[in-house]
PDB file of C-alpha atoms and ligand atoms in Angstrom:
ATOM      1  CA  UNK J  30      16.214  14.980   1.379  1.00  0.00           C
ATOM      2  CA  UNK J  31      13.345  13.834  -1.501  1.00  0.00           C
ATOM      3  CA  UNK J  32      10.562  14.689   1.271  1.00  0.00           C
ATOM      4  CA  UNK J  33      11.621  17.662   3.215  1.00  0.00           C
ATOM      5  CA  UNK J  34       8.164  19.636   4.092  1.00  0.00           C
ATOM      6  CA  UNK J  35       6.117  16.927   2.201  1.00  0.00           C
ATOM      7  CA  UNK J  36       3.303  15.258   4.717  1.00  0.00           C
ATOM      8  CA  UNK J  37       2.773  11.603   3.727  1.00  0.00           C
ATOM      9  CA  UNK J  38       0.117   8.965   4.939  1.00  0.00           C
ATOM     10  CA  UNK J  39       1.112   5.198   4.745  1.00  0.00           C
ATOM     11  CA  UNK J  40      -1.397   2.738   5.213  1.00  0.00           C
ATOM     12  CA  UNK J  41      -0.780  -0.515   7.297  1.00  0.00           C
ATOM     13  CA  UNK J  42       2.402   0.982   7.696  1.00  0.00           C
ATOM     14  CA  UNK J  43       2.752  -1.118  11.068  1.00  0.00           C
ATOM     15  CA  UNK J  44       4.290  -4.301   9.079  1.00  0.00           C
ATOM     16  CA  UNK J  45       6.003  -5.022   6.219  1.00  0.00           C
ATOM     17  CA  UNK J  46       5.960  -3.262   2.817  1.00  0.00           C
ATOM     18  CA  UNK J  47       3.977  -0.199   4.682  1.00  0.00           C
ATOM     19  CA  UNK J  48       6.782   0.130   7.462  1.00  0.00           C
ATOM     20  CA  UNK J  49       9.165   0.124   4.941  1.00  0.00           C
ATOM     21  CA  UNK J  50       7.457   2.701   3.131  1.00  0.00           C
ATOM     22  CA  UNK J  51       6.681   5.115   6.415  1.00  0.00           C
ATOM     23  CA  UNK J  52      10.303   4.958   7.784  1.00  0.00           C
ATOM     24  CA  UNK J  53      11.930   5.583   4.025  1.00  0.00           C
ATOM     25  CA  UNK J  54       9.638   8.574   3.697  1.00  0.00           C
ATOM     26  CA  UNK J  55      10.569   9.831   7.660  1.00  0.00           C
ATOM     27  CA  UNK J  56      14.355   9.631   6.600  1.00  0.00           C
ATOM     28  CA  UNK J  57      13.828  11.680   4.010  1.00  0.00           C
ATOM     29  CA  UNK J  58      12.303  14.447   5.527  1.00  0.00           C
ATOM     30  CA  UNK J  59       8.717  13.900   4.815  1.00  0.00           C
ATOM     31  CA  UNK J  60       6.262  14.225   8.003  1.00  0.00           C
ATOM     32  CA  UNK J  61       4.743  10.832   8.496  1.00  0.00           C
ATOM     33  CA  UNK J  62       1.004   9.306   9.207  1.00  0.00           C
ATOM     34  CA  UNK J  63       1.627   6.143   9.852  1.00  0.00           C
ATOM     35  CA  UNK J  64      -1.854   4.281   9.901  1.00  0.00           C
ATOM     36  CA  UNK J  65      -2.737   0.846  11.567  1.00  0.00           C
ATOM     37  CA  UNK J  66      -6.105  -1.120  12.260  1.00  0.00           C
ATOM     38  CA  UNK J  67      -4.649  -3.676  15.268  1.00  0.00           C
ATOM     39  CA  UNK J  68      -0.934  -3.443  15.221  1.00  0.00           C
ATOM     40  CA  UNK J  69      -0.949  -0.246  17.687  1.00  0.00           C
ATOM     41  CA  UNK J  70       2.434  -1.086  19.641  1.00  0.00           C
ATOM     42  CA  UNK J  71       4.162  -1.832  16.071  1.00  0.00           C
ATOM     43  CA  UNK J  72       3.109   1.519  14.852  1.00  0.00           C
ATOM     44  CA  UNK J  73       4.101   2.897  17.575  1.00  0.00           C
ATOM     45  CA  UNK J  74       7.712   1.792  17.225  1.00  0.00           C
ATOM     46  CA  UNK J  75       7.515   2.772  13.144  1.00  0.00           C
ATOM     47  CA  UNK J  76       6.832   6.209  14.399  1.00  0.00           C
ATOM     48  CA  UNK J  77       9.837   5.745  17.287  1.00  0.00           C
ATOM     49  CA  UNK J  78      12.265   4.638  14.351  1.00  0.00           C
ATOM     50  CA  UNK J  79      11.366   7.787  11.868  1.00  0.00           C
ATOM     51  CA  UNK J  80      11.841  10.242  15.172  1.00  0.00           C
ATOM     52  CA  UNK J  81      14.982   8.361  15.901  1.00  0.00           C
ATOM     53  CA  UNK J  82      16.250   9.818  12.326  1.00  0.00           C
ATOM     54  CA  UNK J  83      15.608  13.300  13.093  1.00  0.00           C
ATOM     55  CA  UNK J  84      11.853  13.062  11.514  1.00  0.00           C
ATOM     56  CA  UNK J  85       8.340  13.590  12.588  1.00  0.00           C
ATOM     57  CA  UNK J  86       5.609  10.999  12.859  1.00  0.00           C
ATOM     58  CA  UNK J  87       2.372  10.242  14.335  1.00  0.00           C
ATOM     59  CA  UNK J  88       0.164   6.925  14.549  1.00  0.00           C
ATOM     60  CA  UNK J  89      -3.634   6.761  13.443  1.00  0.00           C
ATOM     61  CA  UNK J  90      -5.568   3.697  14.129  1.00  0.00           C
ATOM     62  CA  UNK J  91      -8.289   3.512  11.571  1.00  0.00           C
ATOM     63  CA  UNK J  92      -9.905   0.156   9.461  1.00  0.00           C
ATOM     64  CA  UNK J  93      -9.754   2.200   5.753  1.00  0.00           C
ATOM     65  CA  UNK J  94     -12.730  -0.117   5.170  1.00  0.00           C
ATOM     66  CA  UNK J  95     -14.739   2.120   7.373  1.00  0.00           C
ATOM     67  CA  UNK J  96     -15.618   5.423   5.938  1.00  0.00           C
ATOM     68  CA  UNK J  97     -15.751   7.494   9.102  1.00  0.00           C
ATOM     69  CA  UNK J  98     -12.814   6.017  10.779  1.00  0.00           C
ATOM     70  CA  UNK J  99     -11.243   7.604   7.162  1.00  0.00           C
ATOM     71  CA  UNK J 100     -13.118  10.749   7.123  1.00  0.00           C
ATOM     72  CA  UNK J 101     -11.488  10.952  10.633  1.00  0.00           C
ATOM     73  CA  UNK J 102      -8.273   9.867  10.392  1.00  0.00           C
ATOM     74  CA  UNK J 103      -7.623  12.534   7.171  1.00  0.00           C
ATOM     75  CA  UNK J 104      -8.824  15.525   9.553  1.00  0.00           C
ATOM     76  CA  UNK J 105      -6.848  14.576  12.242  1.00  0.00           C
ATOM     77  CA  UNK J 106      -3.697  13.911   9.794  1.00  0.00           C
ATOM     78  CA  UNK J 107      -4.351  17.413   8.171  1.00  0.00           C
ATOM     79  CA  UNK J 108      -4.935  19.284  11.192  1.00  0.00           C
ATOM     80  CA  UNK J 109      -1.799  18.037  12.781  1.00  0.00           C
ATOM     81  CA  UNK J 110       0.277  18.850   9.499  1.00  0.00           C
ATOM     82  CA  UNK J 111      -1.630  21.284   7.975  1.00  0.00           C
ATOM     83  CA  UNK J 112      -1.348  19.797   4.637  1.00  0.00           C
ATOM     84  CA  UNK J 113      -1.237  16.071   2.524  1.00  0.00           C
ATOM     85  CA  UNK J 114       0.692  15.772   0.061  1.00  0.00           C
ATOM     86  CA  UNK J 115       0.966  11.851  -0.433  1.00  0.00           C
ATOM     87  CA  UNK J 116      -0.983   8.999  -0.066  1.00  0.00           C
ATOM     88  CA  UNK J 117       0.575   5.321  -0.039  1.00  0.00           C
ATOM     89  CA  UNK J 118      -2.540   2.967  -0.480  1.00  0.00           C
ATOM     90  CA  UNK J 119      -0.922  -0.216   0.865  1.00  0.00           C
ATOM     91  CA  UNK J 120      -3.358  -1.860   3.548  1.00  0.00           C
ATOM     92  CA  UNK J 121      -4.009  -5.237   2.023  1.00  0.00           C
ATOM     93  CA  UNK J 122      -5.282  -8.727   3.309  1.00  0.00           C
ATOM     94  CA  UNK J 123      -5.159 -12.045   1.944  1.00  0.00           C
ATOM     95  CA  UNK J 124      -6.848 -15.042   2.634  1.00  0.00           C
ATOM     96  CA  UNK J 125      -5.787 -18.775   1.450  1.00  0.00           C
ATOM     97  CA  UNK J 126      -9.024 -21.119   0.512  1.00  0.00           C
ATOM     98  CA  UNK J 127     -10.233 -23.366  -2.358  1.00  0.00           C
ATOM     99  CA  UNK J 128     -12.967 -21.776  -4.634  1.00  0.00           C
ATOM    100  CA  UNK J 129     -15.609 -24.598  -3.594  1.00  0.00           C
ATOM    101  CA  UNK J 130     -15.236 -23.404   0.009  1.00  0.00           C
ATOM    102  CA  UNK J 131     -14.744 -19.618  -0.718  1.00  0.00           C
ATOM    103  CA  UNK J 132     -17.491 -17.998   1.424  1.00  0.00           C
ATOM    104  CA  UNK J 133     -19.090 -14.448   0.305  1.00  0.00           C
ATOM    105  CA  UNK J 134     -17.989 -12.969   3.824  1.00  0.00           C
ATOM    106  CA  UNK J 135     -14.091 -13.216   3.172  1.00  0.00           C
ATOM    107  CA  UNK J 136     -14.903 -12.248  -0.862  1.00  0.00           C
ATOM    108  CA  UNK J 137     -16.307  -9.287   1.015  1.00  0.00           C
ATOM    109  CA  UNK J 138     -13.787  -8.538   3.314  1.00  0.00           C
ATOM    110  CA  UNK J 139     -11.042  -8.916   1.075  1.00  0.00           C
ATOM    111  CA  UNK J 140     -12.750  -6.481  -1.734  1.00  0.00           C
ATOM    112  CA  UNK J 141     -13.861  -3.938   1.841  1.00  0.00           C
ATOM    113  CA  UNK J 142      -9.564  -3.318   2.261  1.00  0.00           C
ATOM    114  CA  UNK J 143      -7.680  -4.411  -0.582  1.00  0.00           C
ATOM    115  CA  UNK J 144     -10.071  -2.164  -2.749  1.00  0.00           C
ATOM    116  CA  UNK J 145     -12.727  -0.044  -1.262  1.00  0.00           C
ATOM    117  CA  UNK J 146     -10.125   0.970   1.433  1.00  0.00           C
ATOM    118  CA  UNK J 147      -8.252   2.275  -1.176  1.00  0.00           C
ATOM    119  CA  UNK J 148     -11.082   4.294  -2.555  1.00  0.00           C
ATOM    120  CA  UNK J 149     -12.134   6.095   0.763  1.00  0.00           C
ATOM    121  CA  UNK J 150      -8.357   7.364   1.347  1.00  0.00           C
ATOM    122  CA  UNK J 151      -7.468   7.915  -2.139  1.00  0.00           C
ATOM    123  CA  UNK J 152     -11.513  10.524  -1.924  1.00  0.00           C
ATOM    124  CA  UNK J 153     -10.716  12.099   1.335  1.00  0.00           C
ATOM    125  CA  UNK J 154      -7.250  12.908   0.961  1.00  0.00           C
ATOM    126  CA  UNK J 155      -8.048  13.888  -2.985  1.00  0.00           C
ATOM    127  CA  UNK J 156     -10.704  16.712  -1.452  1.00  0.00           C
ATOM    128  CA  UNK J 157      -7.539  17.943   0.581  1.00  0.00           C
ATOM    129  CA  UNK J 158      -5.000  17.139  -2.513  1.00  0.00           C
ATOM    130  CA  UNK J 159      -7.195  19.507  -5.110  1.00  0.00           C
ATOM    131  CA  UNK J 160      -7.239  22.265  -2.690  1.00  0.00           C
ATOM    132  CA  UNK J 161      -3.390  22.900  -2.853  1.00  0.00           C
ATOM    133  CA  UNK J 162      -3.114  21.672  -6.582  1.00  0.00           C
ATOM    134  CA  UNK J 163      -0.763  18.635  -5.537  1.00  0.00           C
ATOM    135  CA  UNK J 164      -0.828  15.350  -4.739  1.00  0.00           C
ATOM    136  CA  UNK J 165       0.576  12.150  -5.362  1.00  0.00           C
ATOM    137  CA  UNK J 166      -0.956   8.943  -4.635  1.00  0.00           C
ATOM    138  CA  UNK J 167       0.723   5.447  -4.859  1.00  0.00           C
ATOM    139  CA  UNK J 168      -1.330   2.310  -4.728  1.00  0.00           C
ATOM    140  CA  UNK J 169       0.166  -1.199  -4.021  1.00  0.00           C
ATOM    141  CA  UNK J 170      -1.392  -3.759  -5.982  1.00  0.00           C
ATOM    142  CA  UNK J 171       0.413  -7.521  -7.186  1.00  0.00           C
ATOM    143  CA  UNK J 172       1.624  -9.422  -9.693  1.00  0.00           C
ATOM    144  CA  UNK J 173      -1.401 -11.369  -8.410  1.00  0.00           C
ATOM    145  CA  UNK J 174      -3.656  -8.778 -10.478  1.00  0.00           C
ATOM    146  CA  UNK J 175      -1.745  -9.224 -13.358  1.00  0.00           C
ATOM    147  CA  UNK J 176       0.185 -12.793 -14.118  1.00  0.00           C
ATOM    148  CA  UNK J 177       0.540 -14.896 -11.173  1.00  0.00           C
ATOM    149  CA  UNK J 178      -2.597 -17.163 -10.344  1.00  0.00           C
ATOM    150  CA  UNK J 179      -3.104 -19.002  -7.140  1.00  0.00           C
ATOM    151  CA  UNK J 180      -6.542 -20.552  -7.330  1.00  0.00           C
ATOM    152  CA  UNK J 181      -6.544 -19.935  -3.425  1.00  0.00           C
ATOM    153  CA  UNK J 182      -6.999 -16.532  -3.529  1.00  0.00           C
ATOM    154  CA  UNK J 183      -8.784 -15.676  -6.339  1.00  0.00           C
ATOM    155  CA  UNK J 184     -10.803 -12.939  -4.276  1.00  0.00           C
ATOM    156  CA  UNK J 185      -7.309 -11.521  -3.600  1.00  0.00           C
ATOM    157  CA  UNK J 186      -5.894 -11.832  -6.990  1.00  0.00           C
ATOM    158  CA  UNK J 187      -9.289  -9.609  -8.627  1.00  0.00           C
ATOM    159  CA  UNK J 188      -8.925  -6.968  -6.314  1.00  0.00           C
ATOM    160  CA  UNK J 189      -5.266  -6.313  -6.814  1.00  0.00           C
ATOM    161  CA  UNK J 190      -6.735  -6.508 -10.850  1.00  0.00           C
ATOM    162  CA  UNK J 191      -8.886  -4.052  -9.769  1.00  0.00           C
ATOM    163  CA  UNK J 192      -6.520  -2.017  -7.570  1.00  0.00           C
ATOM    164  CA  UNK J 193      -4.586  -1.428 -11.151  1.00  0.00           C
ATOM    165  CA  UNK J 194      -7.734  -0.107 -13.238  1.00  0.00           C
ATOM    166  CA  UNK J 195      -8.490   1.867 -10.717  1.00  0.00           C
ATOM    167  CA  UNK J 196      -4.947   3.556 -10.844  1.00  0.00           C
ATOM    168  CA  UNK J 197      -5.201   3.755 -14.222  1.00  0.00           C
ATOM    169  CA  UNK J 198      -8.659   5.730 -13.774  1.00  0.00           C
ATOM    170  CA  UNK J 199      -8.047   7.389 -10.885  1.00  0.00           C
ATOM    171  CA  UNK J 200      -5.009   9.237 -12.764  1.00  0.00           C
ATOM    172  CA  UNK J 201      -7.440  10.757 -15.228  1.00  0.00           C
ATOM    173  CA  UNK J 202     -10.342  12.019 -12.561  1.00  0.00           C
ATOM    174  CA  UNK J 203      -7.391  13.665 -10.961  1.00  0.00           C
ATOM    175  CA  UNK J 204      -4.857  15.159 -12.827  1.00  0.00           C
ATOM    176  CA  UNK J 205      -2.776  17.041 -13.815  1.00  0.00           C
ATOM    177  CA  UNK J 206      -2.196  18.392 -10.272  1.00  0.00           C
ATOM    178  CA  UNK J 207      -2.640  14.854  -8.634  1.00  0.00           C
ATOM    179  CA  UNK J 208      -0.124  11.867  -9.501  1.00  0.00           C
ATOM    180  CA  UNK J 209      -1.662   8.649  -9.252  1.00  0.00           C
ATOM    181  CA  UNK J 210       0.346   5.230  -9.996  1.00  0.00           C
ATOM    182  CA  UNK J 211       0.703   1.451  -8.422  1.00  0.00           C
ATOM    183  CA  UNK J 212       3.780  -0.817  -7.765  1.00  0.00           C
ATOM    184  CA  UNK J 213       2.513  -4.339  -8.385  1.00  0.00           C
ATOM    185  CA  UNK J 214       5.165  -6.137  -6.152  1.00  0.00           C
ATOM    186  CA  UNK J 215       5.604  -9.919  -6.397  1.00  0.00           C
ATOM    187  CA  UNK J 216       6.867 -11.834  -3.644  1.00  0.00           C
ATOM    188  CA  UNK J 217       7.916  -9.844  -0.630  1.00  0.00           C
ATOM    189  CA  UNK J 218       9.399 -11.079   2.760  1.00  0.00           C
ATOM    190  CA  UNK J 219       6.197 -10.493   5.219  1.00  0.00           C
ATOM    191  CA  UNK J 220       3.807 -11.608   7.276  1.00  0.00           C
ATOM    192  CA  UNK J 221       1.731 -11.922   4.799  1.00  0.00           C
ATOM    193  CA  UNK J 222       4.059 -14.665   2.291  1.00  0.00           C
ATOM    194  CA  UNK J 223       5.922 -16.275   5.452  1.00  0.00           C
ATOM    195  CA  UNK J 224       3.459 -19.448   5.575  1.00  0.00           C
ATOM    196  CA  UNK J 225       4.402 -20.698   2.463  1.00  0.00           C
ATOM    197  CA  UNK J 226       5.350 -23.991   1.850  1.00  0.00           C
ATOM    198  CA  UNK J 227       8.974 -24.846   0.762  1.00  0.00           C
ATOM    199  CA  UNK J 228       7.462 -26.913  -2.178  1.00  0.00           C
ATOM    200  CA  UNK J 229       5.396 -23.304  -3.271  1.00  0.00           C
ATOM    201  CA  UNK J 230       8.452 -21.287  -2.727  1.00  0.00           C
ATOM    202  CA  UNK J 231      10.502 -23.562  -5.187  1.00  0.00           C
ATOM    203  CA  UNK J 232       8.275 -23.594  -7.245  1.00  0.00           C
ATOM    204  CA  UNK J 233       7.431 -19.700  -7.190  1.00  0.00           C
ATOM    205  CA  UNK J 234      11.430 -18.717  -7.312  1.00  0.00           C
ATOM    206  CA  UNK J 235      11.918 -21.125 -10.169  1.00  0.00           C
ATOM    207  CA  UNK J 236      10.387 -18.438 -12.367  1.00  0.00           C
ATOM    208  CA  UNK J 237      12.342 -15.581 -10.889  1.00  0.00           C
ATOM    209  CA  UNK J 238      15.078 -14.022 -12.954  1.00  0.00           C
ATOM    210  CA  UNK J 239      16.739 -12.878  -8.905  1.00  0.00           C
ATOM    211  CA  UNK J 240      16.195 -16.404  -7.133  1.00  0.00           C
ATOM    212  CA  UNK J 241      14.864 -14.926  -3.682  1.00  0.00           C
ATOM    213  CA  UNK J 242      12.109 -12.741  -2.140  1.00  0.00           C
ATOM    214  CA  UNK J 243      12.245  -8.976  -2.211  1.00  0.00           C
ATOM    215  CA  UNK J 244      12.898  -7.226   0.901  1.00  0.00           C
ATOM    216  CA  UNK J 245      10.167  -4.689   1.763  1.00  0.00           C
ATOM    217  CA  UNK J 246      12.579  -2.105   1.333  1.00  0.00           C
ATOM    218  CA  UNK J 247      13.202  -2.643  -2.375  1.00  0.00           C
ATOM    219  CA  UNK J 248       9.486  -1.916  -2.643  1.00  0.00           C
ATOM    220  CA  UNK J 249       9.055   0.870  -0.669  1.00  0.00           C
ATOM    221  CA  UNK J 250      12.312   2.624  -2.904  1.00  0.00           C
ATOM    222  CA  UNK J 251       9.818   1.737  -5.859  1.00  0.00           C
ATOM    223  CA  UNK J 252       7.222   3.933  -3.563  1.00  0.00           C
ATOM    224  CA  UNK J 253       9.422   6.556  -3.031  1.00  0.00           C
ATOM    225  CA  UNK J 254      10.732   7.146  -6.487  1.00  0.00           C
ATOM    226  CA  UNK J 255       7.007   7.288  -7.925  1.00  0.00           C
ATOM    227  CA  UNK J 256       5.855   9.876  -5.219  1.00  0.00           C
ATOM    228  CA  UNK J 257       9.378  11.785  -5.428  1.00  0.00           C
ATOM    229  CA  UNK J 258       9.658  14.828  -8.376  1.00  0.00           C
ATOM    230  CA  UNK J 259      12.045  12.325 -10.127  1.00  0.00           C
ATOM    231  CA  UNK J 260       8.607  10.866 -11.514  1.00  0.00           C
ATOM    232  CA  UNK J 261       7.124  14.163 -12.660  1.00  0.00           C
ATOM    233  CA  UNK J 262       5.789  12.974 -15.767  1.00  0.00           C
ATOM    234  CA  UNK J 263       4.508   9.567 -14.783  1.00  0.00           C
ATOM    235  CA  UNK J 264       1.053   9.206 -14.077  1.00  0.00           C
ATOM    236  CA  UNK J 265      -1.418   6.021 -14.659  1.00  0.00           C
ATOM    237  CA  UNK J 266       1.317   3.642 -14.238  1.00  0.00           C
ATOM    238  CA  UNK J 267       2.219   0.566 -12.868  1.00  0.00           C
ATOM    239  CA  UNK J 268       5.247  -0.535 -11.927  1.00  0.00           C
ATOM    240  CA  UNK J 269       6.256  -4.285 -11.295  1.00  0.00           C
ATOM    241  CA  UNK J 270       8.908  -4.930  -8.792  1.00  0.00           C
ATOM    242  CA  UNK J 271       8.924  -8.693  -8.983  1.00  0.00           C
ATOM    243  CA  UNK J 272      12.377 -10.350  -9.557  1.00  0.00           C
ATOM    244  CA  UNK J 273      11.613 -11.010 -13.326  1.00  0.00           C
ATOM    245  CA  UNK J 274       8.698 -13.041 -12.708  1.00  0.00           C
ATOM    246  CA  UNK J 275       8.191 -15.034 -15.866  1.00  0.00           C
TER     247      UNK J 275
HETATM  248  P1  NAP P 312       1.436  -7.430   6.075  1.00  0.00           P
HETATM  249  O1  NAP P 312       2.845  -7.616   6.469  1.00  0.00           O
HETATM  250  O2  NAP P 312       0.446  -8.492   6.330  1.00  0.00           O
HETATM  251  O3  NAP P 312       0.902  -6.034   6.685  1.00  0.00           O
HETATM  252  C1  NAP P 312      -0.393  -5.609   6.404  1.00  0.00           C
HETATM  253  C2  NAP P 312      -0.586  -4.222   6.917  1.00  0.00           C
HETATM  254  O4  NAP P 312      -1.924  -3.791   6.584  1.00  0.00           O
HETATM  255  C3  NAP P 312      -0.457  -4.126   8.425  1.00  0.00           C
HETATM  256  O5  NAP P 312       0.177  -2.916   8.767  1.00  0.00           O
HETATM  257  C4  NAP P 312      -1.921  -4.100   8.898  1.00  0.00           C
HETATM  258  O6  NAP P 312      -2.090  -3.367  10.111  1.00  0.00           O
HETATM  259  C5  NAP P 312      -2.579  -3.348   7.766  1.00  0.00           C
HETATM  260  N1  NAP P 312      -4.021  -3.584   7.669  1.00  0.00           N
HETATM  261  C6  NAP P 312      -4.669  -4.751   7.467  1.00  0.00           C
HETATM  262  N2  NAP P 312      -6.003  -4.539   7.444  1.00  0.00           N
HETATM  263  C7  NAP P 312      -6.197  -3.206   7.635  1.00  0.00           C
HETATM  264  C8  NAP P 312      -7.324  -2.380   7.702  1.00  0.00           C
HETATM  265  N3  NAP P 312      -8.569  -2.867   7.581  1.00  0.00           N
HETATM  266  N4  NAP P 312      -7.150  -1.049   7.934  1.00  0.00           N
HETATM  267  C9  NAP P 312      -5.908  -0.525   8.066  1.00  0.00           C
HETATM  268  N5  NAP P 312      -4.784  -1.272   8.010  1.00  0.00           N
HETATM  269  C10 NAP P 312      -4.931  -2.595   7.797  1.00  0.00           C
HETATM  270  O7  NAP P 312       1.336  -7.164   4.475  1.00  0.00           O
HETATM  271  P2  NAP P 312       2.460  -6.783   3.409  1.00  0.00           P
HETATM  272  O8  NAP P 312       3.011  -8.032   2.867  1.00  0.00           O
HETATM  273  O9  NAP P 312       3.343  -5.732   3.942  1.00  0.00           O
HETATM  274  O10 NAP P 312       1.518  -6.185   2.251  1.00  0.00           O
HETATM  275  C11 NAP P 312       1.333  -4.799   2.070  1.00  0.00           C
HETATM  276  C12 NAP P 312       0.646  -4.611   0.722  1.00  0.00           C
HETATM  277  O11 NAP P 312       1.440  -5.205  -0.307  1.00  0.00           O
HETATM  278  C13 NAP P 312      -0.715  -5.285   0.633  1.00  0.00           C
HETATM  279  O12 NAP P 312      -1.594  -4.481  -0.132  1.00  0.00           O
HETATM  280  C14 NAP P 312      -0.419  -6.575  -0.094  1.00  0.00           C
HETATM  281  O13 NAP P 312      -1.542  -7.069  -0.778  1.00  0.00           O
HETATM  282  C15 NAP P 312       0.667  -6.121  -1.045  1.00  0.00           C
HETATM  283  N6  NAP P 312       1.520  -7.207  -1.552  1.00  0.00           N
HETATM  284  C16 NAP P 312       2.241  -8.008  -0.715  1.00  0.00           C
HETATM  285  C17 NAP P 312       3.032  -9.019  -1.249  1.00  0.00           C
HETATM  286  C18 NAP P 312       3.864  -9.962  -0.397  1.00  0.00           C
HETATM  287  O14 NAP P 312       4.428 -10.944  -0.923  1.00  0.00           O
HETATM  288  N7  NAP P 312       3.982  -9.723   0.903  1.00  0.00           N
HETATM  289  C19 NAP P 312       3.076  -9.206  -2.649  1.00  0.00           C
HETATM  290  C20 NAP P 312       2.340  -8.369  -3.463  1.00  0.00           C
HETATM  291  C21 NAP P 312       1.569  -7.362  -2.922  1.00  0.00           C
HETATM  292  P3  NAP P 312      -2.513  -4.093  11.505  1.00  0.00           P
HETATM  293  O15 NAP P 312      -1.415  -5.044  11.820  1.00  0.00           O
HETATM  294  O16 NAP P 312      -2.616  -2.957  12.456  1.00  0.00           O
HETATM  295  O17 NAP P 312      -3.810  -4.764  11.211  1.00  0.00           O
END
């Protein structure tokens, strides 16, 4: 067991990627925050599924674009577990719409998760992180940030940009005690990618070396590997777990 004594916090680990990240962390023995903003039955179950492998788990509603719902939800996830030792930055929205008719409150709200969320955990659980001289934190940003364009979301597409800098930084201002790194996954089976049209997903797998979606489970082993002690030496990095996008 990777995990054993290790206390992790996923966020929007109610769906998807996040889910897939909480529950392979529980199985392995880590102690599990499993964060959500609406999903509160789904997180519920997450935490339900780790228990049901032997593991330990608790739920923490909190919007990580709200700095004292995160100042909150990091006491209450340290005073329940005494300790964090990793934090999985992987809340993210997205939002379809032509440039033209891009309005500044969904640029907003998409930089307020995919990136300033990420700030507020990633400086709250750091202030807990520095005190025990560990820490690991994993960001999930997208191809999207690096070489797949969709001029619908280019509001999307900058932050996940920005979600890799800020790895890249992030890594310095904190180590060598704290890890810091980002998977940049591309197309994952979700909520968030099932509305796409048949024509798009053609057109998307076409320049796929593996011709389908990932599952969110070959993510989260991306997750796991770069917050296990098998990645010791990696810091600042960014790992793409896209099917050979080209
Ligand atoms: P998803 O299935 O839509 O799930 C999103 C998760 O984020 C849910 O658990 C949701 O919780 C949570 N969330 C949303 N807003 C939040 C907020 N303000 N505060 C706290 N939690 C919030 O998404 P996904 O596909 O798993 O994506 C996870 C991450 O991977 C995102 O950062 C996304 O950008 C990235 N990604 C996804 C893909 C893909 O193809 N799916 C590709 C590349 C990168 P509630 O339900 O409780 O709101």
């Amino acid at each position: 067991m990777r995990f054993e004594g290790k206390v992790v916090l996923v966020t929007g680990a109610s769906r998807g990627i996040g889910k897939a990240v909480a529950t392979g962390f529980g199985k392995e023995g880590a102690k599990v925050v499993v964060n959500y903003s609406k999903s509160k039955s789904k997180a519920n179950e997450v935490v339900k599924e780790i228990e049901k492998y032997g593991g330990e788990a608790i739920s923490i509603k909190c919007d990580i674009s709200d700095e004292n719902q995160v100042r909150d939800m990091i006491e209450k996830a340290v005073q329940r577990f005494s300790r964090l030792d990793i934090l999985v930055n992987n809340a993210g929205i997205g939002f379809l719409s032509n440039f033209e008719e891009m309005k500044t409150e969904q640029w907003k709200r998409t930089f307020d998760v995919n990136m300033l969320g990420g700030f507020l955990c990633s400086k709250y659980a750091a202030k807990q992180m520095l005190k025990q001289k560990y820490g690991r934190i994993v960001n999930i940003a997208s191809t999207d940030g690096i070489n797949t364009y969709d001029p619908r979301s280019i509001d999307y597409a900058a932050t996940k940009a920005a979600v890799i800098n800020f790895t890249k930084s992030l890594a310095q201002a904190l180590g060598p005690d704290i890890l810091v790194n980002c998977v940049a996954p591309g197309w994952v089976a979700t909520d968030m990618s099932k509305g796409m049209s048949k024509e798009t997903m053609r057109r998307e797998l076409s320049r796929q070396i593996i011709k389908r979606f990932s599952r969110p489970e070959e993510q989260a082993n991306a997750v796991l590997f770069l917050a296990s002690d098998d990645a010791s030496y990696i810091t600042g990095s960014v790992l793409v777990v896209d099917g050979g996008f080209r």
